C-alpha atoms as a PDB file:
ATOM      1  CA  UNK A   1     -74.051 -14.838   5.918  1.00  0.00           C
ATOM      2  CA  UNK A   2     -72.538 -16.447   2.816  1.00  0.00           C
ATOM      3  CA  UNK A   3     -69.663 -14.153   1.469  1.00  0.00           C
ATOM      4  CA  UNK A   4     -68.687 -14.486  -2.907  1.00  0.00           C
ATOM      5  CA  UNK A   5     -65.623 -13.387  -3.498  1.00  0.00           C
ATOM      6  CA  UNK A   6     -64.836 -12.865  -7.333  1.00  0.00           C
ATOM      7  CA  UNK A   7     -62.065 -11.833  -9.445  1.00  0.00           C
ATOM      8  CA  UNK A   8     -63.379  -8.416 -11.132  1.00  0.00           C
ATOM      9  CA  UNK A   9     -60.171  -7.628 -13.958  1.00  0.00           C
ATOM     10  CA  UNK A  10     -58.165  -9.745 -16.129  1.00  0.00           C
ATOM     11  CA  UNK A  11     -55.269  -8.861 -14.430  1.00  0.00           C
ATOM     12  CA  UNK A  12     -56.501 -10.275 -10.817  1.00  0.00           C
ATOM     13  CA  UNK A  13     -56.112  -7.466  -8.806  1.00  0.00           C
ATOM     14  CA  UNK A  14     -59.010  -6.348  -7.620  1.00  0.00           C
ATOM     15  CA  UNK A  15     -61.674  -8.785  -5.795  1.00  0.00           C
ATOM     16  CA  UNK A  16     -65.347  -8.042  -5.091  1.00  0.00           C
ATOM     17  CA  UNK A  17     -67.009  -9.385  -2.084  1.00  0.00           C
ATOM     18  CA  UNK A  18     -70.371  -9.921  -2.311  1.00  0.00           C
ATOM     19  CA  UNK A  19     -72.448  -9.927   0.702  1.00  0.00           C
ATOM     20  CA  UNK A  20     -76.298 -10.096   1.650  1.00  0.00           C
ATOM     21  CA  UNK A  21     -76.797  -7.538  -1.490  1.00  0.00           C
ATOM     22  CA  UNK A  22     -73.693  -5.702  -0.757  1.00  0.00           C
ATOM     23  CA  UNK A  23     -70.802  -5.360  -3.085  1.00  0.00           C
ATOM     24  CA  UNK A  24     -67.196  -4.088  -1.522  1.00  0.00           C
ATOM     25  CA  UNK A  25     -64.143  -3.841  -3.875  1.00  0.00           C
ATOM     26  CA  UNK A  26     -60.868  -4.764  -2.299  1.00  0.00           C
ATOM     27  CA  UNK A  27     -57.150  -5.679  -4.023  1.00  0.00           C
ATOM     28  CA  UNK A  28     -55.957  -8.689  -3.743  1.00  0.00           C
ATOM     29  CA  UNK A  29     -53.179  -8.544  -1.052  1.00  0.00           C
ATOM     30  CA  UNK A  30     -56.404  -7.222   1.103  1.00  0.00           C
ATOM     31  CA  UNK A  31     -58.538 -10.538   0.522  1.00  0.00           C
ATOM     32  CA  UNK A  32     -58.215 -12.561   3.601  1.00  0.00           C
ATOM     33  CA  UNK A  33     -55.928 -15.684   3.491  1.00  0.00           C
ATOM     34  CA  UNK A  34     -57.165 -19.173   2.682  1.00  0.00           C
ATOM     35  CA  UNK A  35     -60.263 -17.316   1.255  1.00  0.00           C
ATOM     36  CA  UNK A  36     -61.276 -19.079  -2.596  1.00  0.00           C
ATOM     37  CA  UNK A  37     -61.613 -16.247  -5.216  1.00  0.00           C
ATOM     38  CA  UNK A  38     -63.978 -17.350  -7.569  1.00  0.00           C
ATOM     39  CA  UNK A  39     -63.652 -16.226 -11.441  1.00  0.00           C
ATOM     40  CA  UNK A  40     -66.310 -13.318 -12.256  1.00  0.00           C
ATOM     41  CA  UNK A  41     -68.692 -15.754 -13.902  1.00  0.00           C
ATOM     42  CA  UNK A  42     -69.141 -19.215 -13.006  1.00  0.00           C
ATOM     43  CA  UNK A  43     -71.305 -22.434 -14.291  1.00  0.00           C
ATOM     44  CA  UNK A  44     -73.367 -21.855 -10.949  1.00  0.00           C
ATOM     45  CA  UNK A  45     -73.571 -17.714 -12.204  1.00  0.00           C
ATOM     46  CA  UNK A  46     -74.913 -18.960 -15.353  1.00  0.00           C
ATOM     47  CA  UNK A  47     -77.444 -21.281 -13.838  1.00  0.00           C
ATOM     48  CA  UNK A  48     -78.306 -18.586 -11.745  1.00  0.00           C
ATOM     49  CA  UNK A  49     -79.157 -16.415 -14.498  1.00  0.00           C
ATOM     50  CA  UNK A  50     -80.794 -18.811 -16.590  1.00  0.00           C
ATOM     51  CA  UNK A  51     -82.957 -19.530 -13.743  1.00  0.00           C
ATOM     52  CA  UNK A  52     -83.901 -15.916 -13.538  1.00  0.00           C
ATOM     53  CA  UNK A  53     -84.497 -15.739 -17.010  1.00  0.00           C
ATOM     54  CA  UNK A  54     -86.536 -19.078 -17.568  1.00  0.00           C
ATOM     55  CA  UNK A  55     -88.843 -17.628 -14.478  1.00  0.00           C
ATOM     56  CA  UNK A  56     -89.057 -14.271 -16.278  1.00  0.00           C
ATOM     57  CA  UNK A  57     -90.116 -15.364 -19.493  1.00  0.00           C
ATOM     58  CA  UNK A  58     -93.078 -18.181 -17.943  1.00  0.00           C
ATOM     59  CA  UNK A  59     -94.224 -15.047 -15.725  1.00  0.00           C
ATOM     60  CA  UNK A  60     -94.737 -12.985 -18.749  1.00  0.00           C
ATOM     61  CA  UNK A  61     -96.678 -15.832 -20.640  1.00  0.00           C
ATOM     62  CA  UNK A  62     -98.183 -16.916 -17.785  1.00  0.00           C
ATOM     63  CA  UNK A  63     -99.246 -13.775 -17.038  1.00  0.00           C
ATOM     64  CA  UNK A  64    -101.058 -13.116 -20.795  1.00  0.00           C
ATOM     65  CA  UNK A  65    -102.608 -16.626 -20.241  1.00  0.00           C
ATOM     66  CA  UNK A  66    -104.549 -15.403 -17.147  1.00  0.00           C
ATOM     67  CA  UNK A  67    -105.640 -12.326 -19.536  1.00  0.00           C
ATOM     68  CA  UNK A  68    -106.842 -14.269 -22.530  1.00  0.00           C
ATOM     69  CA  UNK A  69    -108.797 -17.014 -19.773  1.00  0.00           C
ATOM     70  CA  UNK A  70    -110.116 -14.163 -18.295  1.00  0.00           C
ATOM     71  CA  UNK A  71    -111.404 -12.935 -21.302  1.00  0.00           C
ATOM     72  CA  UNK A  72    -112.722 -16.119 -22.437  1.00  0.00           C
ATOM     73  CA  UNK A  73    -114.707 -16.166 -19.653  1.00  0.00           C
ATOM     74  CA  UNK A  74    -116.408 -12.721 -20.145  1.00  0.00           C
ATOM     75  CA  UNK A  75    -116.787 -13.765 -23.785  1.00  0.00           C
ATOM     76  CA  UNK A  76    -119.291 -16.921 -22.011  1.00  0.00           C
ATOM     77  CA  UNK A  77    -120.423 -15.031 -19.192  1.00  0.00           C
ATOM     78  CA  UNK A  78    -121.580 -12.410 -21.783  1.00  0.00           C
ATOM     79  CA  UNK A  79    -122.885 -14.738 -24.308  1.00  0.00           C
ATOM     80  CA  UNK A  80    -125.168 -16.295 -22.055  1.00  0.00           C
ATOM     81  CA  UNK A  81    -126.329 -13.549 -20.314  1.00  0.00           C
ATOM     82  CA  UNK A  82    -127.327 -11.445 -24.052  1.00  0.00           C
ATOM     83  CA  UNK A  83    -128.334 -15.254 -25.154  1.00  0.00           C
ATOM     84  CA  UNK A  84    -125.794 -14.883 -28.452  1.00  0.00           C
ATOM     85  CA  UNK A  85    -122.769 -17.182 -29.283  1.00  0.00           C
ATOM     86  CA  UNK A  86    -119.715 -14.884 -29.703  1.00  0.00           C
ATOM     87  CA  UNK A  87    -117.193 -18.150 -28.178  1.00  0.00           C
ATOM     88  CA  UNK A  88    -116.957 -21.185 -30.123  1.00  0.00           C
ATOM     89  CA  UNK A  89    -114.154 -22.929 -28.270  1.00  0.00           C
ATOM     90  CA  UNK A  90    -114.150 -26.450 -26.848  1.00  0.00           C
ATOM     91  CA  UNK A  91    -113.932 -25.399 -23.628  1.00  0.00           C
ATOM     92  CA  UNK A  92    -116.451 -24.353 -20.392  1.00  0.00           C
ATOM     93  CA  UNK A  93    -116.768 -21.757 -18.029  1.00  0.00           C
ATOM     94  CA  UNK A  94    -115.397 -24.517 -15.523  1.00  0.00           C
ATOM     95  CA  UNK A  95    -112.253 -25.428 -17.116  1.00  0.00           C
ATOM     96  CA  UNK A  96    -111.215 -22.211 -17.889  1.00  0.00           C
ATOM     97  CA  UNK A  97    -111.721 -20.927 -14.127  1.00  0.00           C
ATOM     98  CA  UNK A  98    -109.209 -24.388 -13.367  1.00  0.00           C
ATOM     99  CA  UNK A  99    -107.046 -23.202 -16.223  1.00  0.00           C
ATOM    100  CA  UNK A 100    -106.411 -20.408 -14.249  1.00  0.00           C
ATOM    101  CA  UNK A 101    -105.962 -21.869 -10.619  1.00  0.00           C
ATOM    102  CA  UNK A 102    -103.592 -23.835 -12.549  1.00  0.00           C
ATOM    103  CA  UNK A 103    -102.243 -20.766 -13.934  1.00  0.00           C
ATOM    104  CA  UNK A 104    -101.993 -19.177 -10.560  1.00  0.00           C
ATOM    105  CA  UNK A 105    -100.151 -21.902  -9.035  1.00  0.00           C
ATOM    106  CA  UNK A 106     -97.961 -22.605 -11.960  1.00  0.00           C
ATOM    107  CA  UNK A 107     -96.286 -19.164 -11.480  1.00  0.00           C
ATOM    108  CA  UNK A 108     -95.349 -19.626  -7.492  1.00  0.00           C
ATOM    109  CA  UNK A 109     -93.316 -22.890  -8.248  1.00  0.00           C
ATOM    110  CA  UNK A 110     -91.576 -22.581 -11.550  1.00  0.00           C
ATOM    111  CA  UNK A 111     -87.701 -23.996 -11.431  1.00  0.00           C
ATOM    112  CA  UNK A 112     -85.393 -25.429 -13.849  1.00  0.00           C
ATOM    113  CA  UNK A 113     -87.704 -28.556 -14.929  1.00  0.00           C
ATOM    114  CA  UNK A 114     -91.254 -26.668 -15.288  1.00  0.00           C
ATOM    115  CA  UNK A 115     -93.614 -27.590 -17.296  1.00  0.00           C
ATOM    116  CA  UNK A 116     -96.287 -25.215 -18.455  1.00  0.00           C
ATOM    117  CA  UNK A 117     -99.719 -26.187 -17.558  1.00  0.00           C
ATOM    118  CA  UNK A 118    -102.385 -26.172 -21.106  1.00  0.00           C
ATOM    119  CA  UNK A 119    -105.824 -26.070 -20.989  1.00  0.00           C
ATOM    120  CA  UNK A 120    -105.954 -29.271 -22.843  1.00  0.00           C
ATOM    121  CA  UNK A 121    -104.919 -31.014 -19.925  1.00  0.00           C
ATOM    122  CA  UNK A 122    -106.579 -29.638 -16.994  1.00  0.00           C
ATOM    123  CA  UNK A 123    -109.832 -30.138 -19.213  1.00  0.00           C
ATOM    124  CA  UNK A 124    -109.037 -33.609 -19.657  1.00  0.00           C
ATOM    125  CA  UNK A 125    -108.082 -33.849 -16.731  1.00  0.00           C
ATOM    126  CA  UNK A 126    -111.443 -32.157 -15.016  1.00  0.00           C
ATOM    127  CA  UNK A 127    -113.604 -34.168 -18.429  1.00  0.00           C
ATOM    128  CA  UNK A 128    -112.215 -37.783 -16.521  1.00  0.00           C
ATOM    129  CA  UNK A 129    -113.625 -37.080 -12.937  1.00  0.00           C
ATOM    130  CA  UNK A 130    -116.880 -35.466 -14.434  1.00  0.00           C
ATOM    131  CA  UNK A 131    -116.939 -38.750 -16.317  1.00  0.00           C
ATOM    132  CA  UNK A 132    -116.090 -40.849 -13.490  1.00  0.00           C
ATOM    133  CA  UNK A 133    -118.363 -39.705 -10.600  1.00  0.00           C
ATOM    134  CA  UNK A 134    -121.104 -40.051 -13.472  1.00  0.00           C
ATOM    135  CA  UNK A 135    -120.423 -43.959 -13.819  1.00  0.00           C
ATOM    136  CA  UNK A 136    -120.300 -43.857  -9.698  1.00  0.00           C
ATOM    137  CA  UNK A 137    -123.925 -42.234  -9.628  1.00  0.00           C
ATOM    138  CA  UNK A 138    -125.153 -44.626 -12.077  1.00  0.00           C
ATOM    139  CA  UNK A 139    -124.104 -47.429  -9.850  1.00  0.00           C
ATOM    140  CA  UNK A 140    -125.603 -45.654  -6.963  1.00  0.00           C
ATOM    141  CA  UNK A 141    -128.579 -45.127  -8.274  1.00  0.00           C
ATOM    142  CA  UNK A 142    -129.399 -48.731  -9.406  1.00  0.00           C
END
């Protein structure tokens, strides 16, 4: 296990060790020799913490995404099943349900260079192969 140990004052007398979770305080004649005390915050702290943050924040909007999709697709689900037109979006049933998976997946690998996924692009993206295996049918079937 990796051991931190970090200045804690100003003054430099007291170190804390972190360890696997685990914080111990010790003074500074107590730290073990040839061991590197780190200040209390450091540029890999920081990028630490603006790693948590960034991963907060797309959780939370990633999060409201899936609720408004998923309520997009009641809004269609219930519009053709009562026959009425209540959505009058661009999109289909089918590229909101990939919006999602997208959605889904988006949230298990989010780092430093993320990129949110839109629904403009995964329907594109799903509007291309539609289009495609449509020209490859019409080749088929001549």
């Amino acid at each position: 296990m990796s051991q931190r140990y970090k200045y804690v004052d100003d003054s430099k007398q007291l170190v804390a060790v972190f360890c696997a979770g685990d914080v111990e305080y010790l003074t500074h004649s107590d730290v073990p020799s040839g061991v590197i005390i780190e200040p209390w915050w450091t540029e890999q702290d920081q990028a630490a913490y603006e790693l948590a943050e960034k991963i907060r924040v797309e959780r939370r909007w990633r999060e409201l995404e899936i609720k408004q999709v998923a309520n997009r697709l009641d809004q269609l689900r219930n519009d053709e099943r009562y026959e009425m037109v209540t959505y009058t979006g661009d999109y289909t049933a089918a590229e909101f349900n990939a919006y999602r998976a997208a959605l889904v997946a988006y949230g298990d690998h989010i780092h430093e260079s993320s990129v949110r996924p839109s629904i403009e692009a995964v329907a594109q993206q799903l509007r291309s192969r539609s289009e495609a295996s449509e020209g490859t049918l019409r080749e088929v079937a001549r």
